Coordinates of C-alpha atoms in Angstrom, one line a residue:
X1 CA -93.9 28.0 9.1
X2 CA -92.8 27.2 12.7
X3 CA -92.2 30.1 15.0
X4 CA -88.6 31.4 15.2
X5 CA -87.4 29.9 18.4
X6 CA -84.0 30.7 20.0
X7 CA -82.5 30.7 23.5
X8 CA -79.1 31.3 25.1
X9 CA -79.5 28.1 27.2
X10 CA -81.7 25.3 26.2
X11 CA -82.2 22.4 28.7
X12 CA -83.4 19.1 27.4
X13 CA -85.2 17.2 30.2
X14 CA -87.2 18.6 33.1
X15 CA -86.4 16.4 36.0
X16 CA -84.5 17.7 39.0
X17 CA -81.2 18.2 37.2
X18 CA -83.0 20.0 34.3
X19 CA -85.1 22.3 36.4
X20 CA -82.1 23.1 38.7
X21 CA -80.0 23.9 35.6
X22 CA -82.8 26.1 34.2
X23 CA -83.4 28.0 37.4
X24 CA -79.6 28.7 37.8
X25 CA -79.2 29.8 34.2
X26 CA -82.2 32.1 34.4
X27 CA -81.0 33.6 37.6
X28 CA -77.7 34.4 35.9
X29 CA -79.6 36.4 33.3
X30 CA -79.7 34.0 30.4
X31 CA -82.6 33.6 28.0
X32 CA -83.4 30.1 29.1
X33 CA -85.9 27.4 28.1
X34 CA -86.5 23.8 29.1
X35 CA -87.9 21.1 26.9
X36 CA -89.5 17.8 28.1
X37 CA -91.3 14.9 26.4
X38 CA -93.6 14.8 29.5
X39 CA -95.0 17.4 31.9
X40 CA -92.1 18.2 34.3
X41 CA -93.7 16.8 37.4
X42 CA -94.1 13.5 35.6
X43 CA -90.3 13.2 35.2
X44 CA -88.6 10.1 36.7
X45 CA -87.1 12.1 39.6
X46 CA -90.5 11.3 41.1
X47 CA -89.3 7.8 41.7
X48 CA -86.4 8.7 44.1
X49 CA -87.9 7.6 47.4
X50 CA -85.4 7.3 50.1
X51 CA -83.6 10.7 50.5
X52 CA -80.7 13.0 49.7
X53 CA -77.3 12.8 51.3
X54 CA -75.4 15.6 53.0
X55 CA -72.8 15.9 55.7
X56 CA -73.9 18.8 58.0
X57 CA -71.3 20.1 60.3
X58 CA -73.7 20.8 63.2
X59 CA -74.3 17.0 63.3
X60 CA -70.6 16.3 63.8
X61 CA -70.4 15.1 60.3
X62 CA -67.7 16.0 57.8
X63 CA -67.8 16.3 54.0
X64 CA -64.6 14.3 53.7
X65 CA -66.2 11.4 55.5
X66 CA -69.1 11.5 53.0
X67 CA -66.5 11.7 50.2
X68 CA -64.6 8.7 51.5
X69 CA -67.8 6.6 51.7
X70 CA -68.7 7.6 48.2
X71 CA -65.3 6.8 46.8
X72 CA -65.3 3.4 48.6
X73 CA -68.8 2.8 47.3
X74 CA -67.7 3.5 43.8
X75 CA -65.1 0.7 44.1
X76 CA -62.5 3.4 43.5
X77 CA -63.7 4.1 39.9
X78 CA -65.2 7.5 40.9
X79 CA -63.1 10.6 40.1
X80 CA -62.2 12.0 43.4
X81 CA -62.0 15.7 42.4
X82 CA -65.7 15.5 41.2
X83 CA -66.7 13.6 44.4
X84 CA -65.0 16.4 46.5
X85 CA -67.0 19.0 44.7
X86 CA -70.3 17.2 45.3
X87 CA -69.7 16.4 48.9
X88 CA -68.4 19.9 49.8
X89 CA -71.5 21.4 48.2
X90 CA -74.0 18.9 49.6
X91 CA -74.9 20.8 52.8
X92 CA -75.5 24.1 51.1
X93 CA -77.6 22.4 48.4
X94 CA -79.7 20.7 51.0
X95 CA -80.4 23.9 52.8
X96 CA -81.3 25.6 49.5
X97 CA -83.9 22.9 48.9
X98 CA -85.3 23.4 52.4
X99 CA -85.5 27.2 51.9
X100 CA -87.3 26.7 48.6
X101 CA -90.0 24.8 50.5
X102 CA -89.2 21.1 50.7
X103 CA -90.7 19.9 54.0
X104 CA -88.0 17.4 55.1
X105 CA -88.8 15.2 58.1
X106 CA -87.6 16.5 61.4
X107 CA -86.4 14.8 64.6
X108 CA -87.8 15.1 68.1
X109 CA -85.7 18.3 68.6
X110 CA -87.2 19.9 65.5
X111 CA -84.0 19.7 63.4
X112 CA -83.9 18.1 60.0
X113 CA -84.0 14.3 60.6
X114 CA -81.8 11.7 59.0
X115 CA -81.9 8.0 58.3
X116 CA -79.1 5.5 57.6
X117 CA -78.5 4.4 54.0
X118 CA -76.3 1.7 52.5
X119 CA -72.5 2.0 52.3
X120 CA -72.3 4.9 54.7
X121 CA -70.8 4.8 58.2
X122 CA -73.3 7.3 59.7
X123 CA -76.8 8.5 59.1
X124 CA -76.6 11.5 56.7
X125 CA -79.7 10.9 54.5
X126 CA -82.3 13.6 54.8
X127 CA -85.8 12.6 53.6
X128 CA -89.5 13.3 53.1
X129 CA -91.1 10.1 54.2
X130 CA -90.5 7.6 51.4
X131 CA -91.2 10.1 48.5
X132 CA -88.3 12.5 48.7
X133 CA -87.8 12.8 45.0
X134 CA -91.5 13.7 44.4
X135 CA -91.3 16.4 47.1
X136 CA -88.2 18.0 45.6
X137 CA -89.6 17.8 42.1
X138 CA -92.9 19.6 42.9
X139 CA -91.1 22.4 44.9
X140 CA -88.6 22.8 42.0
X141 CA -91.4 23.1 39.5
X142 CA -92.9 25.9 41.5
X143 CA -89.5 27.6 41.4
X144 CA -89.3 27.0 37.7
X145 CA -92.7 28.7 37.1
X146 CA -91.6 31.6 39.4
X147 CA -88.4 32.1 37.4
X148 CA -90.2 32.7 34.1
X149 CA -88.3 30.0 32.2
X150 CA -90.0 29.1 29.0
X151 CA -91.3 25.5 28.9
X152 CA -91.8 23.3 25.9
X153 CA -93.9 20.5 27.4
X154 CA -94.6 17.3 25.6
X155 CA -91.9 18.1 22.9
X156 CA -89.6 15.3 22.0
X157 CA -86.0 16.1 20.8
X158 CA -85.2 14.1 17.7
X159 CA -81.8 15.6 16.8
X160 CA -78.9 17.7 18.3
X161 CA -77.7 20.2 15.7
X162 CA -73.9 20.6 15.6
X163 CA -72.5 23.1 13.1
X164 CA -68.7 23.7 12.7
X165 CA -68.1 21.7 15.8
X166 CA -70.4 23.7 18.0
X167 CA -73.9 23.3 19.4
X168 CA -76.4 25.2 17.3
X169 CA -79.7 23.9 18.7
X170 CA -82.1 21.0 18.5
X171 CA -84.9 19.7 16.4
X172 CA -88.0 18.7 18.4
X173 CA -91.3 17.1 17.7
X174 CA -94.3 18.8 19.2
X175 CA -96.1 15.7 20.3
X176 CA -99.5 17.5 20.5
X177 CA -99.5 18.7 16.9
X178 CA -97.0 16.4 15.2
X179 CA -95.0 19.4 13.9
X180 CA -91.2 19.4 13.8
X181 CA -89.6 22.6 15.1
X182 CA -86.1 23.9 15.1
X183 CA -84.9 25.6 18.2
X184 CA -81.6 27.5 18.0
X185 CA -79.5 27.7 21.1
X186 CA -76.0 28.9 22.1
X187 CA -75.7 26.1 24.6
X188 CA -77.6 22.9 25.2
X189 CA -77.7 21.0 28.5
X190 CA -79.0 17.4 28.4
X191 CA -80.7 16.3 31.6
X192 CA -82.7 13.4 30.2
X193 CA -82.1 10.8 32.9
X194 CA -81.0 7.3 32.5
X195 CA -81.7 4.4 30.1
X196 CA -83.2 1.8 32.5
X197 CA -85.8 0.5 30.1
X198 CA -83.1 -1.2 28.1
X199 CA -83.6 -3.9 30.7
X200 CA -86.8 -5.8 31.4
X201 CA -87.9 -5.6 34.1
X202 CA -86.7 -2.3 35.6
X203 CA -87.6 0.0 38.4
X204 CA -87.5 2.9 35.9
X205 CA -90.5 4.5 34.3
X206 CA -91.3 3.7 30.7
X207 CA -90.0 7.1 29.6
X208 CA -86.4 6.4 30.8
X209 CA -85.0 5.5 27.3
X210 CA -81.6 7.0 27.1
X211 CA -82.6 9.8 24.7
X212 CA -80.0 12.3 25.7
X213 CA -77.2 9.7 25.8
X214 CA -78.1 8.5 22.3
X215 CA -78.4 12.0 20.9
X216 CA -75.0 13.1 22.2
X217 CA -73.4 9.8 21.2
X218 CA -74.7 10.1 17.7
X219 CA -73.4 13.7 17.5
X220 CA -69.8 12.6 18.4
X221 CA -70.0 12.7 22.2
X222 CA -68.3 10.3 24.6
X223 CA -70.2 7.7 26.8
X224 CA -68.1 6.6 29.8
X225 CA -68.4 3.6 32.1
X226 CA -71.6 2.4 30.5
X227 CA -71.0 -1.1 31.8
X228 CA -71.7 0.0 35.3
X229 CA -75.4 -0.7 35.7
X230 CA -76.8 -0.8 39.2
X231 CA -79.2 -3.6 40.2
X232 CA -81.2 -2.4 43.3
X233 CA -81.5 -5.1 46.0
X234 CA -85.2 -4.7 46.7
X235 CA -87.6 -4.7 43.8
X236 CA -90.9 -6.6 43.5
X237 CA -90.9 -9.7 41.3
X238 CA -92.7 -9.4 38.0
X239 CA -93.4 -5.6 37.9
X240 CA -89.9 -4.6 38.9
X241 CA -91.3 -1.8 41.1
X242 CA -88.9 -0.3 43.6
X243 CA -89.1 -0.9 47.3
X244 CA -87.0 1.9 48.7
X245 CA -83.7 1.5 50.5
X246 CA -85.4 3.6 53.1
X247 CA -86.9 0.3 54.5
X248 CA -83.4 -1.1 55.2
X249 CA -82.4 2.4 56.4
X250 CA -85.1 2.2 59.1
X251 CA -83.9 -1.3 60.1
X252 CA -85.5 -3.9 57.8
X253 CA -83.9 -7.3 57.5
X254 CA -83.3 -9.5 54.5
X255 CA -84.2 -13.2 55.1
X256 CA -84.0 -16.4 53.1
X257 CA -86.7 -19.0 52.8
X258 CA -85.9 -20.3 56.3
X259 CA -85.9 -16.9 58.0
X260 CA -82.1 -16.5 58.2
X261 CA -80.5 -13.1 57.9
X262 CA -78.1 -14.2 55.2
X263 CA -76.2 -10.8 54.9
X264 CA -74.0 -11.8 57.9
X265 CA -72.2 -14.1 55.5
X266 CA -71.4 -11.3 53.0
X267 CA -71.2 -8.1 54.9
X268 CA -70.9 -8.9 58.7
X269 CA -70.3 -5.3 59.7
X270 CA -72.9 -3.4 57.7
X271 CA -75.3 -6.3 57.0
X272 CA -78.3 -5.1 55.0
X273 CA -76.7 -1.6 54.7
X274 CA -73.7 -2.7 52.7
X275 CA -73.4 -1.1 49.2
X276 CA -76.1 -2.0 46.7
X277 CA -73.9 -4.1 44.4
X278 CA -72.8 -6.2 47.4
X279 CA -76.3 -6.7 48.7
X280 CA -77.7 -7.5 45.2
X281 CA -75.0 -10.1 44.6
X282 CA -75.6 -11.7 48.0
X283 CA -79.3 -12.0 47.2
X284 CA -78.8 -13.4 43.8
X285 CA -76.3 -15.9 45.2
X286 CA -78.8 -17.1 47.8
X287 CA -81.6 -17.3 45.1
X288 CA -79.3 -19.3 42.8
X289 CA -78.4 -21.6 45.6
X290 CA -82.0 -22.5 46.2
X291 CA -82.4 -20.5 49.4
X292 CA -85.2 -18.2 48.0
X293 CA -88.8 -18.7 47.1
X294 CA -90.0 -18.4 43.5
X295 CA -86.8 -16.4 42.6
X296 CA -87.1 -14.1 45.6
X297 CA -85.8 -13.5 49.1
X298 CA -87.8 -11.7 51.8
X299 CA -87.7 -8.1 53.1
X300 CA -88.9 -8.2 56.7
X301 CA -90.2 -5.0 58.3
X302 CA -92.5 -6.6 60.8
X303 CA -90.3 -5.7 63.8
X304 CA -90.3 -2.0 63.0
X305 CA -93.9 -1.6 64.2
X306 CA -97.0 -0.1 62.5
X307 CA -96.4 3.4 63.7
X308 CA -93.0 3.8 62.2
X309 CA -94.0 2.1 58.9
X310 CA -97.1 4.4 58.5
X311 CA -95.1 7.5 59.3
X312 CA -92.0 6.8 57.2
X313 CA -92.7 4.0 54.8
X314 CA -96.3 4.4 53.9
X315 CA -95.9 4.5 50.2
X316 CA -93.9 1.3 49.9
X317 CA -96.3 -0.4 52.2
X318 CA -99.1 0.5 49.8
X319 CA -97.0 -0.8 46.9
X320 CA -96.5 -4.1 48.7
X321 CA -100.2 -4.5 49.4
X322 CA -101.3 -3.5 45.9
X323 CA -98.7 -5.3 43.8
X324 CA -97.6 -8.2 45.9
X325 CA -100.6 -8.8 48.1
X326 CA -98.3 -8.6 51.2
X327 CA -98.7 -6.1 54.1
X328 CA -95.2 -5.3 55.4
X329 CA -96.7 -4.4 58.8
X330 CA -97.7 -8.1 59.3
X331 CA -95.5 -10.2 57.0
X332 CA -92.3 -10.1 54.9
X333 CA -92.6 -9.1 51.3
X334 CA -90.9 -11.0 48.4
X335 CA -88.1 -9.0 46.7
X336 CA -85.2 -9.6 44.3
X337 CA -82.5 -7.5 42.6
X338 CA -83.7 -5.4 39.7
X339 CA -82.2 -3.0 37.2
X340 CA -82.4 0.5 38.8
X341 CA -79.7 3.0 37.7
X342 CA -76.8 3.5 35.4
X343 CA -73.6 5.0 36.7
X344 CA -72.3 5.5 33.2
X345 CA -73.3 8.2 30.8
X346 CA -72.2 11.2 28.8
X347 CA -68.6 12.1 29.8
X348 CA -68.5 15.6 31.4
X349 CA -66.2 17.7 33.5
X350 CA -67.3 19.1 36.9
X351 CA -69.2 21.9 35.2
X352 CA -71.2 19.6 33.0
X353 CA -69.2 20.3 29.8
X354 CA -68.8 17.5 27.3
X355 CA -66.2 17.0 24.6
X356 CA -68.7 18.8 22.2
X357 CA -68.5 22.6 22.3
X358 CA -71.6 24.2 23.8
X359 CA -73.0 20.8 24.9
X360 CA -73.5 20.0 28.6
X361 CA -75.0 17.2 30.6
X362 CA -76.1 16.7 34.2
X363 CA -78.0 14.1 36.3
X364 CA -78.3 10.4 35.5
X365 CA -77.6 10.9 31.7
X366 CA -74.2 12.4 32.6
X367 CA -71.0 10.8 34.0
X368 CA -69.1 13.4 35.9
X369 CA -67.8 10.3 37.7
X370 CA -69.1 10.7 41.2
X371 CA -70.6 7.2 41.3
X372 CA -67.9 5.2 39.6
X373 CA -68.7 1.5 39.7
X374 CA -71.5 1.7 42.2
X375 CA -73.7 4.6 43.4
X376 CA -74.6 5.0 47.0
X377 CA -78.3 5.3 47.7
X378 CA -79.4 9.0 48.1
X379 CA -76.4 10.3 46.2
X380 CA -78.5 10.5 43.0
X381 CA -80.7 13.4 44.1
X382 CA -77.6 15.2 45.4
X383 CA -75.9 14.7 42.0
X384 CA -78.9 16.2 40.2
X385 CA -79.0 19.3 42.4
X386 CA -75.3 20.0 42.6
X387 CA -74.3 19.4 39.0
X388 CA -77.6 20.7 37.5
X389 CA -76.8 24.0 39.1
X390 CA -73.2 24.0 38.0
X391 CA -74.1 23.2 34.4
X392 CA -76.7 26.0 34.4
X393 CA -74.2 28.5 35.7
X394 CA -71.4 27.5 33.3
X395 CA -73.7 27.4 30.3
X396 CA -75.2 30.8 30.9
X397 CA -71.7 32.3 31.2
X398 CA -70.5 30.6 28.0
X399 CA -73.6 31.8 26.2
X400 CA -72.8 35.4 27.0
X401 CA -69.5 35.1 25.1
X402 CA -70.9 33.7 21.8
X403 CA -73.4 34.3 19.0
X404 CA -75.9 31.9 17.5
X405 CA -74.3 29.7 15.0
X406 CA -75.2 30.5 11.4
X407 CA -76.5 27.6 9.3
X408 CA -79.3 26.7 6.8
X409 CA -82.1 26.1 9.3
X410 CA -84.6 25.3 6.5
X411 CA -82.4 22.6 5.0
X412 CA -81.6 21.1 8.4
X413 CA -85.3 20.9 9.3
X414 CA -86.2 19.4 5.9
X415 CA -83.6 16.7 6.3
X416 CA -84.9 15.7 9.7
X417 CA -88.5 15.8 8.4
X418 CA -87.6 13.4 5.5
X419 CA -85.9 11.0 8.0
X420 CA -89.0 10.8 10.1
X421 CA -91.3 10.5 7.1
X422 CA -89.3 7.6 5.9
X423 CA -90.0 5.9 9.2
X424 CA -93.7 6.5 8.8
X425 CA -93.7 5.2 5.2
X426 CA -92.2 1.8 6.1
X427 CA -94.5 -1.0 5.0
X428 CA -96.1 -3.4 7.5
X429 CA -93.7 -6.4 7.7
X430 CA -95.4 -8.0 10.8
X431 CA -92.8 -6.6 13.2
X432 CA -93.4 -4.1 16.0
X433 CA -91.1 -1.7 17.8
X434 CA -92.5 -3.2 21.0
X435 CA -91.2 -6.7 20.1
X436 CA -87.8 -5.3 19.3
X437 CA -87.7 -3.5 22.6
X438 CA -88.9 -6.5 24.6
X439 CA -86.3 -8.8 22.9
X440 CA -83.6 -6.2 23.8
X441 CA -84.7 -5.9 27.4
X442 CA -84.8 -9.7 27.9
X443 CA -81.4 -10.2 26.4
X444 CA -79.8 -7.4 28.6
X445 CA -81.4 -8.7 31.7
X446 CA -80.3 -12.3 30.9
X447 CA -76.6 -11.6 30.1
X448 CA -75.6 -8.1 31.4
X449 CA -77.2 -8.2 34.8
X450 CA -75.9 -9.0 38.3
X451 CA -73.5 -11.7 37.1
X452 CA -71.8 -11.6 33.6
X453 CA -69.5 -13.7 31.5
X454 CA -67.9 -13.4 28.1
X455 CA -70.2 -16.0 26.5
X456 CA -73.4 -14.3 27.6
X457 CA -72.2 -10.8 26.7
X458 CA -71.1 -11.9 23.3
X459 CA -74.5 -13.5 22.8
X460 CA -76.3 -10.2 23.7
X461 CA -74.0 -8.2 21.3
X462 CA -75.0 -10.6 18.5
X463 CA -78.6 -10.2 19.4
X464 CA -78.3 -6.4 19.5
X465 CA -76.7 -6.5 16.0
X466 CA -79.7 -8.4 14.7
X467 CA -82.2 -6.1 16.6
X468 CA -80.6 -3.0 15.0
X469 CA -81.1 -4.5 11.6
X470 CA -84.8 -5.2 12.5
X471 CA -85.1 -1.7 13.7
X472 CA -84.1 -0.3 10.4
X473 CA -87.3 -1.8 8.9
X474 CA -89.7 -1.8 11.8
X475 CA -92.9 -0.1 10.8
X476 CA -94.8 2.7 12.6
X477 CA -98.4 1.6 12.4
X478 CA -99.9 4.9 13.4
X479 CA -99.5 7.3 10.5
X480 CA -101.3 10.2 12.2
X481 CA -99.7 13.5 13.5
X482 CA -101.4 14.3 16.8
X483 CA -100.1 12.5 19.8
X484 CA -98.5 9.8 17.7
X485 CA -96.9 7.9 20.6
X486 CA -96.3 5.0 18.2
X487 CA -93.8 7.3 16.4
X488 CA -92.3 8.6 19.7
X489 CA -91.7 5.1 21.0
X490 CA -90.1 4.0 17.7
X491 CA -87.7 7.0 17.9
X492 CA -86.9 6.2 21.5
X493 CA -86.0 2.7 20.5
X494 CA -83.1 3.9 18.3
X495 CA -81.5 5.6 21.2
X496 CA -82.0 2.6 23.4
X497 CA -80.3 0.2 21.0
X498 CA -77.3 2.5 20.8
X499 CA -77.0 2.7 24.6
X500 CA -77.5 -1.1 25.0
X501 CA -74.6 -1.7 22.6
X502 CA -72.3 0.6 24.5
X503 CA -73.2 -1.1 27.8
X504 CA -72.5 -4.6 26.4
X505 CA -69.2 -3.4 24.8
X506 CA -68.0 -1.9 28.1
X507 CA -69.0 -5.1 30.0
X508 CA -67.0 -7.2 27.5
X509 CA -64.0 -4.9 27.5
X510 CA -63.7 -4.7 31.3
X511 CA -62.1 -8.0 32.1
X512 CA -62.4 -7.7 35.9
X513 CA -65.0 -7.4 38.7
X514 CA -65.5 -4.0 40.1
X515 CA -68.6 -2.5 41.6
X516 CA -71.7 -3.4 39.6
X517 CA -69.6 -5.2 37.0
X518 CA -69.2 -8.7 38.2
X519 CA -67.5 -11.0 35.7
X520 CA -67.7 -14.7 36.9
X521 CA -64.8 -15.4 34.5
X522 CA -62.8 -12.6 36.0
X523 CA -64.0 -12.5 39.6
X524 CA -61.3 -10.3 41.2
X525 CA -60.8 -6.5 41.0
X526 CA -57.6 -5.7 39.1
X527 CA -56.3 -2.2 39.8
X528 CA -53.1 -2.8 37.9
X529 CA -54.8 -3.3 34.6
X530 CA -58.3 -1.9 35.0
X531 CA -58.3 1.1 37.3
X532 CA -59.4 3.4 34.4
X533 CA -62.6 4.5 32.7
X534 CA -63.8 2.9 29.5
X535 CA -65.0 5.4 26.9
X536 CA -67.1 4.4 23.9
X537 CA -67.4 6.8 20.9
X538 CA -69.3 6.4 17.6
X539 CA -67.4 6.2 14.3
X540 CA -68.0 5.3 10.7
X541 CA -66.6 1.9 11.4
X542 CA -68.7 1.3 14.5
X543 CA -68.2 1.9 18.2
X544 CA -64.7 2.8 19.3
X545 CA -63.3 2.0 22.7
X546 CA -60.7 4.1 24.6
X547 CA -59.7 4.7 28.2
X548 CA -59.2 7.6 30.6
X549 CA -57.4 7.6 33.9
X550 CA -59.3 7.8 37.2
X551 CA -58.6 11.0 39.1
X552 CA -57.2 10.2 42.5
X553 CA -56.6 13.1 45.0
X554 CA -56.1 11.8 48.5
X555 CA -57.8 8.4 48.9
X556 CA -55.6 5.5 47.8
X557 CA -57.6 2.5 46.5
X558 CA -57.9 -0.3 49.0
X559 CA -59.9 -3.6 49.4
X560 CA -63.6 -2.8 49.8
X561 CA -65.2 -4.5 52.8
X562 CA -68.5 -4.0 54.6

């Protein structure tokens, strides 16, 4: 019989948002645990390369300027009250990270150094070379160990338990043993990251499969603005590996096949440092017009000099050499837009609370609406730290005022065990979960990418319907218990298909172009009809679409130019 496991606050996902939430909840006195399908320092927060934004007053910067740049970058779909919270807190959160031990780069005067990042009028991005996320993640893990938070490593959550409209815990598969375990919890915080592997290729790690979004959605939670999918301007062809915006922040150029800096046609003021959606569309337009080479344009760093590249961009230089055979010190490297980040996610308030009692979310899986239609580079790490901490604090306070929900734990665990056994018992029909996943990724990348139209989106929705039917019968070839990754991947695919459907539904519903959503059949932004959030909820009759107003405090929507 599995051990009796229960916690005041249970965090699902051990990236930066999850660990920050766990540390905050533990510091507030809650019995706290964190559960992750991978070892915490293998979380995808590792992949955040460029830096973290903050407006420090001693630099003559102001949080309201940061807020305005973020709101403008969001194409006015971001909720301004949430953006104010994030930008006000940014400086303190940055200093917290420095005090915890993050060794940020410093300038010649010994102060924390900054670099420029896209969509911002001044340099406010603090960084550790070109591996900032990795640096933060390892320091945060040290703090997690110090805090004494219990860790369930390589456990995969298969079900969120809701009883009487309230969170009661989760069921999780111990990947190492193959045993299912029920963990009771007074509050559950999802910090499971994005869903980038719905698209092929993607800059995201293979573990980024929308688990938390799918679990909350299936339990009655709301997913908001899922159509807002960010394509990063600089990814390597074929592999989709990210080439950090840090390169353009240090002064790299984008060039076409003839060596022209084409961004002057699209963003004459900010050039390569316009917002990511603007740069990605410009690149794709040039590629489609035949001004690229083999489906790519070029990122040119040669004028930056070897010393700067080796000091600040060494990791992406190695990536270029290893994966593209091009050394950015001596030659431009081929790049193209690639799926990178989802602005949408589980609808939350500024404390991470969802529409489900006792259920919270933070980080990329959440949509507190600080990114709107387009996230500014280096606001993602800030989002995880600020709202991870807020969710941990709020959940610990909520847990003090409630008891564990009473329910038949044995029957609940037995039902989930039967569901998974039925997957394992499916006969071999010649299909594979990997084939379903690849077909889904290809369809999403073909029709729900930088440019979209109704015909293509409808095509993908039809294909997703067929893929969900295939998924109901896809066999799990490995019948074993220990480290059955075949089973884990099959379970992940269910969440991915649900998330993909909500993205396509939102993209079809939003009949305008705003931020990352560019409809060639509706090429203009339409504030009169579409300045609102699109919410998708699950029902017995299928996905249901509704809308919520955008919160506007002091910044009136205006035409977005760079």
